[in-house]
Amino acid sequence: MKLIQGTFECLSLESASVDKVLAVNVIYFCSPDGTALAEARRVLRPGGAMSIYATDCSSMRWLQFIGPETQQTFDRKGLGDFLQRSAFGSDHIDIQTVRLPFGFRGLLARLRKR
């Protein structure tokens, strides 16, 4: 594993050079235009996978980090719609709802680049 610091919209990686991308609790901060997802797809090899975890918006109402810098929150349909409009729209997309402790509900999206 190699960790690289950078921005979502401009990854310092070669195209098709990564097998997997993991994004946990960061999709809320991505711009609605999908630039970050296009960049993640660019660096994935064909057959590569991206996993995205987001806490369902119904569970986020009580969290204090929701503010003006949070671009968006998601329920299952909203996340699906966002991903379908993204660069991954023609790829395989699977979203599952996961139950977490303390009554939290999460969304786990798995994307596979064709």
mmCIF file of C-alpha atoms in Angstrom:
data_model
loop_
_atom_site.group_PDB
_atom_site.id
_atom_site.type_symbol
_atom_site.label_atom_id
_atom_site.label_comp_id
_atom_site.label_asym_id
_atom_site.label_seq_id
_atom_site.Cartn_x
_atom_site.Cartn_y
_atom_site.Cartn_z
ATOM 1 C CA MET A 1 0.000 0.000 0.000
ATOM 2 C CA LYS A 2 1.163 3.491 -0.796
ATOM 3 C CA LEU A 3 -0.402 6.600 0.724
ATOM 4 C CA ILE A 4 -0.175 9.823 -1.243
ATOM 5 C CA GLN A 5 -1.299 13.235 -0.082
ATOM 6 C CA GLY A 6 -3.073 15.388 -2.638
ATOM 7 C CA THR A 7 -6.397 16.770 -3.738
ATOM 8 C CA PHE A 8 -9.306 14.691 -4.941
ATOM 9 C CA GLU A 9 -9.416 16.537 -8.236
ATOM 10 C CA CYS A 10 -5.739 16.167 -9.191
ATOM 11 C CA LEU A 11 -4.108 12.916 -8.110
ATOM 12 C CA SER A 12 -0.354 12.708 -8.670
ATOM 13 C CA LEU A 13 -0.627 9.228 -10.182
ATOM 14 C CA GLU A 14 -0.270 7.878 -13.687
ATOM 15 C CA SER A 15 -3.421 6.911 -15.570
ATOM 16 C CA ALA A 16 -4.431 3.252 -15.147
ATOM 17 C CA SER A 17 -1.791 2.728 -12.435
ATOM 18 C CA VAL A 18 -3.930 1.742 -9.417
ATOM 19 C CA ASP A 19 -5.793 -1.476 -8.626
ATOM 20 C CA LYS A 20 -8.050 -0.138 -5.858
ATOM 21 C CA VAL A 21 -9.259 3.139 -4.419
ATOM 22 C CA LEU A 22 -10.838 3.414 -0.970
ATOM 23 C CA ALA A 23 -12.821 6.517 -0.013
ATOM 24 C CA VAL A 24 -14.280 6.572 3.507
ATOM 25 C CA ASN A 25 -16.442 9.493 4.629
ATOM 26 C CA VAL A 26 -15.044 11.875 2.027
ATOM 27 C CA ILE A 27 -17.619 11.909 -0.767
ATOM 28 C CA TYR A 28 -19.588 14.628 1.049
ATOM 29 C CA PHE A 29 -16.772 17.066 0.305
ATOM 30 C CA CYS A 30 -16.539 16.302 -3.430
ATOM 31 C CA SER A 31 -17.988 18.831 -5.807
ATOM 32 C CA PRO A 32 -21.296 17.842 -7.395
ATOM 33 C CA ASP A 33 -19.733 18.014 -10.867
ATOM 34 C CA GLY A 34 -18.012 14.655 -10.281
ATOM 35 C CA THR A 35 -14.445 15.845 -10.943
ATOM 36 C CA ALA A 36 -13.013 13.782 -8.081
ATOM 37 C CA LEU A 37 -14.702 10.593 -9.264
ATOM 38 C CA ALA A 38 -13.456 11.173 -12.800
ATOM 39 C CA GLU A 39 -9.934 11.504 -11.411
ATOM 40 C CA ALA A 40 -10.298 8.308 -9.350
ATOM 41 C CA ARG A 41 -11.518 6.468 -12.438
ATOM 42 C CA ARG A 42 -8.624 7.846 -14.486
ATOM 43 C CA VAL A 43 -6.027 6.317 -12.176
ATOM 44 C CA LEU A 44 -7.783 2.922 -11.938
ATOM 45 C CA ARG A 45 -6.662 0.119 -14.196
ATOM 46 C CA PRO A 46 -9.355 -1.633 -16.269
ATOM 47 C CA GLY A 47 -10.987 -4.076 -13.868
ATOM 48 C CA GLY A 48 -9.892 -1.924 -10.925
ATOM 49 C CA ALA A 49 -12.296 -1.215 -8.089
ATOM 50 C CA MET A 50 -13.286 1.736 -5.992
ATOM 51 C CA SER A 51 -15.080 1.336 -2.667
ATOM 52 C CA ILE A 52 -16.896 4.309 -1.202
ATOM 53 C CA TYR A 53 -18.346 4.440 2.293
ATOM 54 C CA ALA A 54 -20.719 7.230 3.280
ATOM 55 C CA THR A 55 -22.886 7.522 6.354
ATOM 56 C CA ASP A 56 -26.525 7.689 5.253
ATOM 57 C CA CYS A 57 -27.925 11.220 5.528
ATOM 58 C CA SER A 58 -30.620 9.990 7.932
ATOM 59 C CA SER A 59 -27.845 9.162 10.415
ATOM 60 C CA MET A 60 -25.875 12.357 9.790
ATOM 61 C CA ARG A 61 -28.477 14.818 11.044
ATOM 62 C CA TRP A 62 -26.974 14.674 14.528
ATOM 63 C CA LEU A 63 -23.323 14.991 13.486
ATOM 64 C CA GLN A 64 -21.736 18.372 14.044
ATOM 65 C CA PHE A 65 -19.367 18.407 11.065
ATOM 66 C CA ILE A 66 -22.201 19.052 8.640
ATOM 67 C CA GLY A 67 -21.680 22.643 7.554
ATOM 68 C CA PRO A 68 -21.023 24.910 4.572
ATOM 69 C CA GLU A 69 -17.924 22.952 3.482
ATOM 70 C CA THR A 70 -20.028 19.794 3.175
ATOM 71 C CA GLN A 71 -21.045 19.757 -0.470
ATOM 72 C CA GLN A 72 -23.749 17.112 -0.142
ATOM 73 C CA THR A 73 -25.060 14.206 1.882
ATOM 74 C CA PHE A 74 -26.614 11.043 0.508
ATOM 75 C CA ASP A 75 -29.313 8.483 0.945
ATOM 76 C CA ARG A 76 -29.062 5.284 -1.109
ATOM 77 C CA LYS A 77 -30.941 6.670 -4.118
ATOM 78 C CA GLY A 78 -29.035 9.954 -4.049
ATOM 79 C CA LEU A 79 -25.682 8.182 -3.958
ATOM 80 C CA GLY A 80 -26.767 5.908 -6.798
ATOM 81 C CA ASP A 81 -27.896 8.872 -8.893
ATOM 82 C CA PHE A 82 -24.646 10.747 -8.182
ATOM 83 C CA LEU A 83 -22.531 7.748 -9.202
ATOM 84 C CA GLN A 84 -24.594 7.107 -12.343
ATOM 85 C CA ARG A 85 -23.990 10.727 -13.440
ATOM 86 C CA SER A 86 -20.261 10.390 -12.750
ATOM 87 C CA ALA A 87 -17.441 9.013 -14.880
ATOM 88 C CA PHE A 88 -18.338 5.580 -13.430
ATOM 89 C CA GLY A 89 -21.842 5.747 -14.962
ATOM 90 C CA SER A 90 -21.148 3.055 -17.565
ATOM 91 C CA ASP A 91 -19.278 0.802 -15.128
ATOM 92 C CA HIS A 92 -20.588 -1.729 -12.621
ATOM 93 C CA ILE A 93 -22.022 0.016 -9.550
ATOM 94 C CA ASP A 94 -23.367 -1.818 -6.494
ATOM 95 C CA ILE A 95 -24.646 -0.052 -3.373
ATOM 96 C CA GLN A 96 -25.500 -1.792 -0.134
ATOM 97 C CA THR A 97 -26.940 -0.408 3.083
ATOM 98 C CA VAL A 98 -24.949 -1.410 6.160
ATOM 99 C CA ARG A 99 -26.082 -1.277 9.771
ATOM 100 C CA LEU A 100 -23.585 0.117 12.255
ATOM 101 C CA PRO A 101 -23.484 0.359 16.048
ATOM 102 C CA PHE A 102 -25.531 3.013 17.857
ATOM 103 C CA GLY A 103 -28.244 2.977 15.191
ATOM 104 C CA PHE A 104 -26.118 4.437 12.410
ATOM 105 C CA ARG A 105 -26.821 3.419 8.842
ATOM 106 C CA GLY A 106 -24.142 3.522 6.184
ATOM 107 C CA LEU A 107 -23.862 3.122 2.443
ATOM 108 C CA LEU A 108 -21.176 1.016 0.819
ATOM 109 C CA ALA A 109 -20.730 1.566 -2.907
ATOM 110 C CA ARG A 110 -18.535 -0.745 -4.956
ATOM 111 C CA LEU A 111 -17.544 0.409 -8.413
ATOM 112 C CA ARG A 112 -15.656 -1.688 -10.950
ATOM 113 C CA LYS A 113 -14.055 -0.005 -13.951
ATOM 114 C CA ARG A 114 -14.711 -1.780 -17.231
#
